[in-house]
Short mmCIF file of C-alpha atoms in Angstrom, two decimals:
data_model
loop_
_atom_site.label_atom_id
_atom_site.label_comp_id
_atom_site.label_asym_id
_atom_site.label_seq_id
_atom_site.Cartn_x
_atom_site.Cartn_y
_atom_site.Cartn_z
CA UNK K 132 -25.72 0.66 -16.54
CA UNK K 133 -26.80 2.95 -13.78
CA UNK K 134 -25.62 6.71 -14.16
CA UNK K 135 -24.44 6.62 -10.86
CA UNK K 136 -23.01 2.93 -10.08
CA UNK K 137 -21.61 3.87 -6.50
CA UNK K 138 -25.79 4.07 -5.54
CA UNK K 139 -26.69 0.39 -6.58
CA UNK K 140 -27.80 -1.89 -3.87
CA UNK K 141 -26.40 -3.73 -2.51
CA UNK K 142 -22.74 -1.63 -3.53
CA UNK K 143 -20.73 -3.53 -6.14
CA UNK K 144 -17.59 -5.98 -4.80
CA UNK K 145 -14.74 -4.29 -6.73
CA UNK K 146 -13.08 -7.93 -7.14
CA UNK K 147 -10.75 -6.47 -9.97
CA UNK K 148 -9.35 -3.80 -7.49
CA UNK K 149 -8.61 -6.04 -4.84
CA UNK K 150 -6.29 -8.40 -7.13
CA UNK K 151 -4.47 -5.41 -8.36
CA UNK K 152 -3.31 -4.72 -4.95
CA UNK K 153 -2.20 -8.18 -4.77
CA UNK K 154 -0.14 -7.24 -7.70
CA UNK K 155 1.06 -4.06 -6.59
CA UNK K 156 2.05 -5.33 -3.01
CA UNK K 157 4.21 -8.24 -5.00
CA UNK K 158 5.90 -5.99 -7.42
CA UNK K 159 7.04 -4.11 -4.08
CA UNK K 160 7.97 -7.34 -3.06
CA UNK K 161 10.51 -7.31 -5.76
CA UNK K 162 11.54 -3.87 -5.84
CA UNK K 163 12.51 -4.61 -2.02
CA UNK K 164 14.37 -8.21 -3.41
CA UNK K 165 16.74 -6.36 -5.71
CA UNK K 166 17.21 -3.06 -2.78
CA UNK K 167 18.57 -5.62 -0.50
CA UNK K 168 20.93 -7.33 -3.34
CA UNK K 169 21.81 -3.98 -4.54
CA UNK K 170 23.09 -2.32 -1.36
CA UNK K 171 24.83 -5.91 0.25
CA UNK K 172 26.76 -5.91 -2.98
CA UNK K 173 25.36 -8.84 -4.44
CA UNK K 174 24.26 -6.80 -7.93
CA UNK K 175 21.01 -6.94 -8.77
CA UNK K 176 17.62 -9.20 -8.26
CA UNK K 177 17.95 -9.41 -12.42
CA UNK K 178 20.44 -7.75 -15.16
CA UNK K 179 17.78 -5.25 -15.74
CA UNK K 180 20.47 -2.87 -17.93
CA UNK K 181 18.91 0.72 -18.08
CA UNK K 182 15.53 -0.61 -17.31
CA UNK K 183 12.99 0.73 -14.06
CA UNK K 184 11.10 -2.08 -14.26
CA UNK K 185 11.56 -3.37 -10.52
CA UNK K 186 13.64 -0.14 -9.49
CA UNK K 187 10.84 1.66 -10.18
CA UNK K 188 8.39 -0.62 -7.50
CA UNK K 189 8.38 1.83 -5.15
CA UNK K 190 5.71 3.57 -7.25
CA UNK K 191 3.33 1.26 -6.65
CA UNK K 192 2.89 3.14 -3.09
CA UNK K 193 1.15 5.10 -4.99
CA UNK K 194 -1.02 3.28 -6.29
CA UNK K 195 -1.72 1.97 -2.71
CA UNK K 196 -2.76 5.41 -1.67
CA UNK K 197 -4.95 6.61 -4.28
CA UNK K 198 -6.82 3.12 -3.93
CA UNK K 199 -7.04 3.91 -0.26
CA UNK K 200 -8.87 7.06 -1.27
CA UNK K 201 -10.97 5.68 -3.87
CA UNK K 202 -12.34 2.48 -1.36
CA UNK K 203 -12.52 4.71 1.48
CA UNK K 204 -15.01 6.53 -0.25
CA UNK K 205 -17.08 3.22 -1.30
CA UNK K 206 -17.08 2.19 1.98
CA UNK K 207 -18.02 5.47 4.19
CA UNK K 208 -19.05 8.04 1.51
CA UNK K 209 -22.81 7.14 2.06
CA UNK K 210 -22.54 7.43 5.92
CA UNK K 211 -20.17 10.99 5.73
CA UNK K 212 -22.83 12.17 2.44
CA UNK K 213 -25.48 12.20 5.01
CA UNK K 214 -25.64 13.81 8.86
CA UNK K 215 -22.89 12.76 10.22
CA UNK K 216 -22.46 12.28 13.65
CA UNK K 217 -20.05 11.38 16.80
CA UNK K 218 -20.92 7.62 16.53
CA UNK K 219 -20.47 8.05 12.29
CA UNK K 220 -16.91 9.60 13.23
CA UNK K 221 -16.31 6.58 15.62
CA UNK K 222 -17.53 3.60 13.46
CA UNK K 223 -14.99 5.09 11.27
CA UNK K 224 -11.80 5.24 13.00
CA UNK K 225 -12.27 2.51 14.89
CA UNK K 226 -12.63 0.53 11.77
CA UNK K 227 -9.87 1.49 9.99
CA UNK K 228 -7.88 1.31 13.07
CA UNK K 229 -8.89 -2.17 13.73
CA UNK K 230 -8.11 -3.31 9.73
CA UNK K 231 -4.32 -1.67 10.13
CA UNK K 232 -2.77 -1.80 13.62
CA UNK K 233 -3.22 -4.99 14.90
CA UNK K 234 -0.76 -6.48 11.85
CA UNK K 235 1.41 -3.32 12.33
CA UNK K 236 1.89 -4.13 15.74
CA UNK K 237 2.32 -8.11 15.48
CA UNK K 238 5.36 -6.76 13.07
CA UNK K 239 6.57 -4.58 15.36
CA UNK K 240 7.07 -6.88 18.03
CA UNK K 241 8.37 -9.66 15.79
CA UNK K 242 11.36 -7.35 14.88
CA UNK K 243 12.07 -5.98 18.48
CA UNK K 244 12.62 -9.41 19.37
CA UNK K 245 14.71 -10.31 16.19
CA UNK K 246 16.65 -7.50 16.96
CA UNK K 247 17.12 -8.57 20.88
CA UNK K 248 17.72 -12.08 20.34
CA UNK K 249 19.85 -12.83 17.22
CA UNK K 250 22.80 -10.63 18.67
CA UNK K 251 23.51 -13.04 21.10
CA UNK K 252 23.84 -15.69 18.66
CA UNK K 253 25.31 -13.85 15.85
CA UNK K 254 26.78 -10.85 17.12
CA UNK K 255 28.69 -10.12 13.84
CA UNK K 256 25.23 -9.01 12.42
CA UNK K 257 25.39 -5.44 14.56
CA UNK K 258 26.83 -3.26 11.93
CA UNK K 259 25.95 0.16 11.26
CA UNK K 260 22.80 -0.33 9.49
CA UNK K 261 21.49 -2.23 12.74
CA UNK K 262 22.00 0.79 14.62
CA UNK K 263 19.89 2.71 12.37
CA UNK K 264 17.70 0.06 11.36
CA UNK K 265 16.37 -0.79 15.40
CA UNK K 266 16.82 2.47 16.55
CA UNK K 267 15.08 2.26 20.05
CA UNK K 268 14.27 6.02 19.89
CA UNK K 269 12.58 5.26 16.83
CA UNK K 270 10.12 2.85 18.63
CA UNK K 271 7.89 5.52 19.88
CA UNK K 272 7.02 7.12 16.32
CA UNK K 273 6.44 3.55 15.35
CA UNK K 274 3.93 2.60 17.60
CA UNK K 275 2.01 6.16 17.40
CA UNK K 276 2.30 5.74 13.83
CA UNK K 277 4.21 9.15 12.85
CA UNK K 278 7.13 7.17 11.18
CA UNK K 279 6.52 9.23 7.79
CA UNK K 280 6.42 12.56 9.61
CA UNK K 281 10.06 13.68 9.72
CA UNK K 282 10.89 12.53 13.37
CA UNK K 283 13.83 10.95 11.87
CA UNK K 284 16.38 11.02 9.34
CA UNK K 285 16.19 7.13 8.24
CA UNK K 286 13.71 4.18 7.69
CA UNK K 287 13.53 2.18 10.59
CA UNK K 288 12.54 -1.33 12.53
CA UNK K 289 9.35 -2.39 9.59
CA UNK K 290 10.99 -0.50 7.36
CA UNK K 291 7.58 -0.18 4.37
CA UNK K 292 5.39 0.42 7.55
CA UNK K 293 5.89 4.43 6.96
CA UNK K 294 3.23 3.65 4.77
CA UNK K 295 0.92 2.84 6.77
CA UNK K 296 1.64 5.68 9.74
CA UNK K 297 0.98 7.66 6.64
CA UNK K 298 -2.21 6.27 5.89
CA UNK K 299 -3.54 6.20 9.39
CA UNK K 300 -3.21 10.04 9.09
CA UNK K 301 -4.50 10.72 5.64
CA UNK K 302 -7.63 8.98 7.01
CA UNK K 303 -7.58 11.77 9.95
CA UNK K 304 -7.80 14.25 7.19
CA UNK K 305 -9.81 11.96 5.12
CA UNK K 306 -12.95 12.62 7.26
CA UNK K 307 -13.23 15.82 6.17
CA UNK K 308 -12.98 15.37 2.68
CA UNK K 309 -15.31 12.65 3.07
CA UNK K 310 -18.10 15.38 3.94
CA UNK K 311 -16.38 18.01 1.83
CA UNK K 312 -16.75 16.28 -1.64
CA UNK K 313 -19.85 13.76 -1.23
CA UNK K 314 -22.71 15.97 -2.43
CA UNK K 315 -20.16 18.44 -4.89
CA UNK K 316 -19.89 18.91 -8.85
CA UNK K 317 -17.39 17.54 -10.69
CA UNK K 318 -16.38 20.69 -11.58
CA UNK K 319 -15.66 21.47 -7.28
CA UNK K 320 -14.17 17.97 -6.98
CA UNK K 321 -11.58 18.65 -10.23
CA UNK K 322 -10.35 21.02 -8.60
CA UNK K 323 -9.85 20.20 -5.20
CA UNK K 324 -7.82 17.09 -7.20
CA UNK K 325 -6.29 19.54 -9.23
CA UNK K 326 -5.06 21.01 -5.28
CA UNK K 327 -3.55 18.00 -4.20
CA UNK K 328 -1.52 17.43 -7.94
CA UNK K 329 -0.31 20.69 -7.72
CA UNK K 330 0.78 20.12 -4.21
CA UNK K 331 2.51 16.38 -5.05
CA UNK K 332 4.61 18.50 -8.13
CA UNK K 333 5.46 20.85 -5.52
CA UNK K 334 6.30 18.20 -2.95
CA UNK K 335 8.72 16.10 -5.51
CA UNK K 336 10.10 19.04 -6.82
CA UNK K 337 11.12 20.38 -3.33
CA UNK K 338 13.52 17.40 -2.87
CA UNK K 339 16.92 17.60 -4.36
CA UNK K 340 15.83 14.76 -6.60
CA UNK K 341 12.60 14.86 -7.92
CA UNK K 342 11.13 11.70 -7.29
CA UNK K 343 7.95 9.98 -5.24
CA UNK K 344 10.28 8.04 -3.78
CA UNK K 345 9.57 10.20 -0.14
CA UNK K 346 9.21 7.94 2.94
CA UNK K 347 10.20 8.51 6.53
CA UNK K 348 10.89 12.65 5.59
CA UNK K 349 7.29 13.68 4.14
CA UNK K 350 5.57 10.61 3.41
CA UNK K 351 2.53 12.04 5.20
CA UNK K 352 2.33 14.63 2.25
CA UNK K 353 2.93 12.14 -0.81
CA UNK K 354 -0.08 9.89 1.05
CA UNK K 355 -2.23 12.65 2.01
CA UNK K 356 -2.43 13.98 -1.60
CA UNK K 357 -2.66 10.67 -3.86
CA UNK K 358 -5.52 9.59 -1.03
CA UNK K 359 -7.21 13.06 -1.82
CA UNK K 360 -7.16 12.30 -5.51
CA UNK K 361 -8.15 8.63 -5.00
CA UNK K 362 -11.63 10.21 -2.68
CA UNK K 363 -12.00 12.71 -6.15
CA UNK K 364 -11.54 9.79 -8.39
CA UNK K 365 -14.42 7.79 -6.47
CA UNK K 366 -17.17 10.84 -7.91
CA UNK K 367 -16.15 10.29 -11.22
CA UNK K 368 -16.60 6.86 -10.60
CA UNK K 369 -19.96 6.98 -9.04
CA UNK K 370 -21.72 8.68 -11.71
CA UNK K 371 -19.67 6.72 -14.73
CA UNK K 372 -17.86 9.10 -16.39
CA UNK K 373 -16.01 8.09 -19.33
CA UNK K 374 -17.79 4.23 -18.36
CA UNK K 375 -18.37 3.58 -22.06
CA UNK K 376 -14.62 3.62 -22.80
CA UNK K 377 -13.02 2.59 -19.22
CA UNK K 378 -14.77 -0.21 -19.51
CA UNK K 379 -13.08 -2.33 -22.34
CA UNK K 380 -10.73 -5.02 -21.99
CA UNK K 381 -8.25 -3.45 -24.23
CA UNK K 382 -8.00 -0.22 -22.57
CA UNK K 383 -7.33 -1.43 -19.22
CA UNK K 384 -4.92 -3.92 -20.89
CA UNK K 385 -3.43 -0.60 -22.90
CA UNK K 386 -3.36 1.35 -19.43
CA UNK K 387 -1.36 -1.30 -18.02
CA UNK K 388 1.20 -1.51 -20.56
CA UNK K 389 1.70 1.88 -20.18
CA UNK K 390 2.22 1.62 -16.58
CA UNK K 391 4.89 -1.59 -17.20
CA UNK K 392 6.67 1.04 -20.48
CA UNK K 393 6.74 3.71 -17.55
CA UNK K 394 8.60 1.80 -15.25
CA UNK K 395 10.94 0.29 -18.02
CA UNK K 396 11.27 3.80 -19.47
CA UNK K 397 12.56 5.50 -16.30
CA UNK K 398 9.64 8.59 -17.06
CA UNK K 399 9.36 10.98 -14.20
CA UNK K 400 7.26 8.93 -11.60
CA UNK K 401 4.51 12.05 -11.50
CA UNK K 402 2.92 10.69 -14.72
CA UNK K 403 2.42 7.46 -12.82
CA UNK K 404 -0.57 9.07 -10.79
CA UNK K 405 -3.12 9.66 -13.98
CA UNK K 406 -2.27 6.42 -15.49
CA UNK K 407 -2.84 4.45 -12.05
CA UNK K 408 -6.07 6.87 -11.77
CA UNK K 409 -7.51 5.68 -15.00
CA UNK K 410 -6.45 2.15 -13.98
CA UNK K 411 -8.30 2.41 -11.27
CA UNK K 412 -11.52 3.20 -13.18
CA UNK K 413 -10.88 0.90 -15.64
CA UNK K 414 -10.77 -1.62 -13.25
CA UNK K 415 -13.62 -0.66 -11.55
CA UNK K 416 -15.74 -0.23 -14.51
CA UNK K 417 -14.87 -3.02 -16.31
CA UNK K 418 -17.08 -6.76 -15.91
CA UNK K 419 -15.92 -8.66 -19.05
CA UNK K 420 -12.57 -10.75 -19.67
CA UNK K 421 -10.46 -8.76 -17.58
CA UNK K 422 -12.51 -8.72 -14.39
CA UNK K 423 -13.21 -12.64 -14.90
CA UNK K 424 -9.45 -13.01 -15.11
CA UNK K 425 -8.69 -10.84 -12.12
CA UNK K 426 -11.67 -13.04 -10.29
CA UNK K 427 -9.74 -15.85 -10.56
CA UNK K 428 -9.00 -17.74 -7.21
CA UNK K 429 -5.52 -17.59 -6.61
CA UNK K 430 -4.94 -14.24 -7.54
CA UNK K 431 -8.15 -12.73 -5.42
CA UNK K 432 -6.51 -14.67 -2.90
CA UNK K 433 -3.31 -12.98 -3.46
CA UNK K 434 -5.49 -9.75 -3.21
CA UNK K 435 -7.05 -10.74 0.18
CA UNK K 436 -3.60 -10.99 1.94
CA UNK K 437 -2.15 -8.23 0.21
CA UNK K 438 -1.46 -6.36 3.33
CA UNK K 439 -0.27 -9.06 5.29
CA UNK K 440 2.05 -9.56 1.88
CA UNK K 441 3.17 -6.17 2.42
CA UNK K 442 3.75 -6.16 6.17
CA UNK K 443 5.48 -9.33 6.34
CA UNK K 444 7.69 -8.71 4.02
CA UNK K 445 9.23 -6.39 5.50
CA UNK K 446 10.28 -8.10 8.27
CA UNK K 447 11.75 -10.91 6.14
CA UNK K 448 13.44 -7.56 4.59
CA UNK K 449 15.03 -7.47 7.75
CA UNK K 450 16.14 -10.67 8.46
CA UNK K 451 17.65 -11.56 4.59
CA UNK K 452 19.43 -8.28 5.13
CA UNK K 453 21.14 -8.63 7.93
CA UNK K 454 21.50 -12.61 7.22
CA UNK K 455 22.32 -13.23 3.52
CA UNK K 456 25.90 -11.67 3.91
CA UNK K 457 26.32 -14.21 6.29
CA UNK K 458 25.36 -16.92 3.99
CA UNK K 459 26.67 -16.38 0.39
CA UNK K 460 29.51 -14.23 -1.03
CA UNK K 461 29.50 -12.14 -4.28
CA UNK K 462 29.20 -11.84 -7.24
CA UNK K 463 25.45 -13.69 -7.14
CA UNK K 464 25.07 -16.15 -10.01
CA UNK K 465 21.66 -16.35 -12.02
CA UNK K 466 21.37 -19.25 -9.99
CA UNK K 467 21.94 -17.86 -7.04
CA UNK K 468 19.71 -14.79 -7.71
CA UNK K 469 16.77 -17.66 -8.38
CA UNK K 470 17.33 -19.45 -5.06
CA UNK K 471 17.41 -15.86 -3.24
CA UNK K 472 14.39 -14.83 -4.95
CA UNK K 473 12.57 -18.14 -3.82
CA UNK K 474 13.54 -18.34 -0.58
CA UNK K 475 12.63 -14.50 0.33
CA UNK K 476 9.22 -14.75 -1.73
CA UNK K 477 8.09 -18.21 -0.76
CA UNK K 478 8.81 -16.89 3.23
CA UNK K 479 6.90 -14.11 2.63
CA UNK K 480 3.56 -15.87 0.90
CA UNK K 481 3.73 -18.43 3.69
CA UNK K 482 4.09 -16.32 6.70
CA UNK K 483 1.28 -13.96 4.74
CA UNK K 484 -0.83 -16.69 4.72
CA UNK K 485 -1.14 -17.06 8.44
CA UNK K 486 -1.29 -13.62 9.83
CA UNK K 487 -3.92 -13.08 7.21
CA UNK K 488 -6.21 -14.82 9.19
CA UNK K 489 -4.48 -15.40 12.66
CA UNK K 490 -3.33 -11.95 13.55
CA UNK K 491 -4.93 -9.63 10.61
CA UNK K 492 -8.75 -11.10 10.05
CA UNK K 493 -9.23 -12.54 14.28
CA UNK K 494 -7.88 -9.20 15.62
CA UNK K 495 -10.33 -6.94 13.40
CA UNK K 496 -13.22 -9.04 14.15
CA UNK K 497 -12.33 -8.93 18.16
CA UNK K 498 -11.79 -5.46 18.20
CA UNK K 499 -14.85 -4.72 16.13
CA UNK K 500 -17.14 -6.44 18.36
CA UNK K 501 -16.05 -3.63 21.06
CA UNK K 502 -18.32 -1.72 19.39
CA UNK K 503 -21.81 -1.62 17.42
CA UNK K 504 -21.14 -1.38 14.07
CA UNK K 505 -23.70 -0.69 11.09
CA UNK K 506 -24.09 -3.68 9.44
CA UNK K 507 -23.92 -2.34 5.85
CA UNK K 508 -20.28 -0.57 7.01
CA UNK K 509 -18.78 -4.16 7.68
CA UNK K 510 -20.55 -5.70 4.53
CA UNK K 511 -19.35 -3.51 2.10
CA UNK K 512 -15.75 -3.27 3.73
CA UNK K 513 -14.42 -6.71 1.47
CA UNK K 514 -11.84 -4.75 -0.83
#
């Protein structure tokens, strides 16, 4: 193989990478499942014991963000590693404005009129939650995307799109380290990773519990420095270090165990970022079994829609929170945990299915025709 595999032409489709964020945004999924049981009093989505292994999900935020990074890179590197210009600086946030907002707003809307409407049918819904949850005052950091920039002391309307007004902003900052770390040594890009892990430690450890779980408060920060690692990552990538090894079946298979023992093990969630960074590699790297397996249809699929998954489900979030105490009563049987389970998934993959390409895939095209793209920009950007 190539000593520098990011230079091939035409760039490689990172199938495996794009299925494992199918799987991250459904383990969130879950996570999100047993949050709502948990805190309506129902128990939990399964009796997990002493066991992370979906109260841990959040984590795989993280995952999202140093992946962010690490494609942003594969897509623009080549355009930021060479002059860049005004035009280079507006192919690129159009474009990644074009692949997030549309969905984000479609969301948006969908909940302001959930939360105008079902009052008048249902009125015993408004508890004290609602209040916080469709916080009009809230709207405005919303829609400008700053809902993970401490304008607020709660989680509000789309509750997991802090993410993404946390993204949006990382890829502000992300321009810069395009141009800053395209043409440096590994030695200058170790340690501007070695920067933004010193700063995530500091972040976590600044809370009054140490965890990654940070969201509406600092979210910005947690994004900003996993996306800084995941651009780092991408050089180490590009000229194959440690390819030899990454690329095995059994080590990404081993790497992923590790990741399910960490979750299951309740270990501090900062050793999650170097095992989802090797991940990451691995997955990249690797073109035998695993990669074949990760091609296969129905999970790429999942893959594809990942982010209309992860959107969606937050607004069914909303709606089996304020409904399911409505419906059923506690203690939730097994049974009842199954049917819950169903219901909330199934809604979600459904309704993902159509904004994926009614809202998500028609909106970025339309918008992107507003301007003159490089063709090779809109080629690569698959993953």
């Amino acid at each position: 193989m190539s000593s520098d595999v990011a230079t091939q032409s035409p760039p490689v489709y990172l199938t495996a990478l794009t299925t494992m964020r199918g799987v991250a945004a459904l383990w969130v999924v879950f996570f999100h499942m047993d949050v709502i049981l948990f805190y309506r009093d129902f128990g939990h989505l399964m009796p997990l014991g002493d066991s992370g292994l979906v109260a841990k999900g959040y984590l795989w935020v993280d995952f999202f963000f140093l992946l962010s990074g690490f494609i942003i890179y594969h897509i623009y590197g080549g355009q930021f590693s060479r002059n860049v210009t005004g035009r280079t600086l507006v192919n690129f946030i159009w474009g990644r404005f074009s692949r997030i907002y549309p969905l984000h707003l479609f969301t948006l809307a969908v909940l302001i009129g959930f939360s105008s409407l079902l009052p008048l049918f249902l009125p015993s819904v408004v508890d004290d939650s609602w209040t916080l949850y469709f916080d009009t005052a809230a709207l405005p950091s919303n829609l400008l995307l700053t809902n993970a920039m401490n304008q607020h002391s709660y989680l509000s309307w789309n509750i997991v799109s802090w993410s993404i007004g946390a993204e949006w902003w990382a890829y502000m900052g992300g321009m810069l380290l395009l141009v800053l770390l395209g043409r440096r040594s590994l030695v200058v890009t170790s340690g501007v990773m070695g920067l933004a892990a010193i700063f995530l430690v500091g972040l976590v450890y600044s809370r009054a519990e140490p965890t990654l779980d940070i969201t509406f408060d600092r979210g910005f920060f947690r994004c900003l420095f996993d996306f800084t690692i995941g651009v780092g990552l991408y050089q180490f990538y590009r000229r194959s270090v440690a390819f030899a090894w990454l690329k095995k079946d059994t080590v990404f298979l081993g790497l992923f165990l590790a990741v399910v023992a960490h979750f299951h093990g309740n270990w501090h969630d900062l050793w999650i970022i170097p095992l989802f960074s090797m991940m990451i590699l691995a997955l990249a790297y690797n073109r035998d079994l695993v990669a074949r397996c990760l091609a296969w249809t129905p999970l790429h699929y999942l893959g594809k829609i990942s982010y209309s998954v992860y959107l969606m489900h937050g607004v069914w979030f909303m709606v089996f929170w304020f409904l399911l105490p409505l419906w059923a009563s506690a203690p939730f049987s097994p049974l009842d945990r199954l049917h819950f389970g169903s219901a909330f998934l199934g809604l979600t993959l459904m309704s993902a299915a159509l904004t994926y390409p009614l809202i998500e895939v028609r909106s970025r095209r339309y918008l992107r025709q507003k301007f003159t793209f490089p063709r090779s920009s809109l080629a690569k950007e698959k993953i």
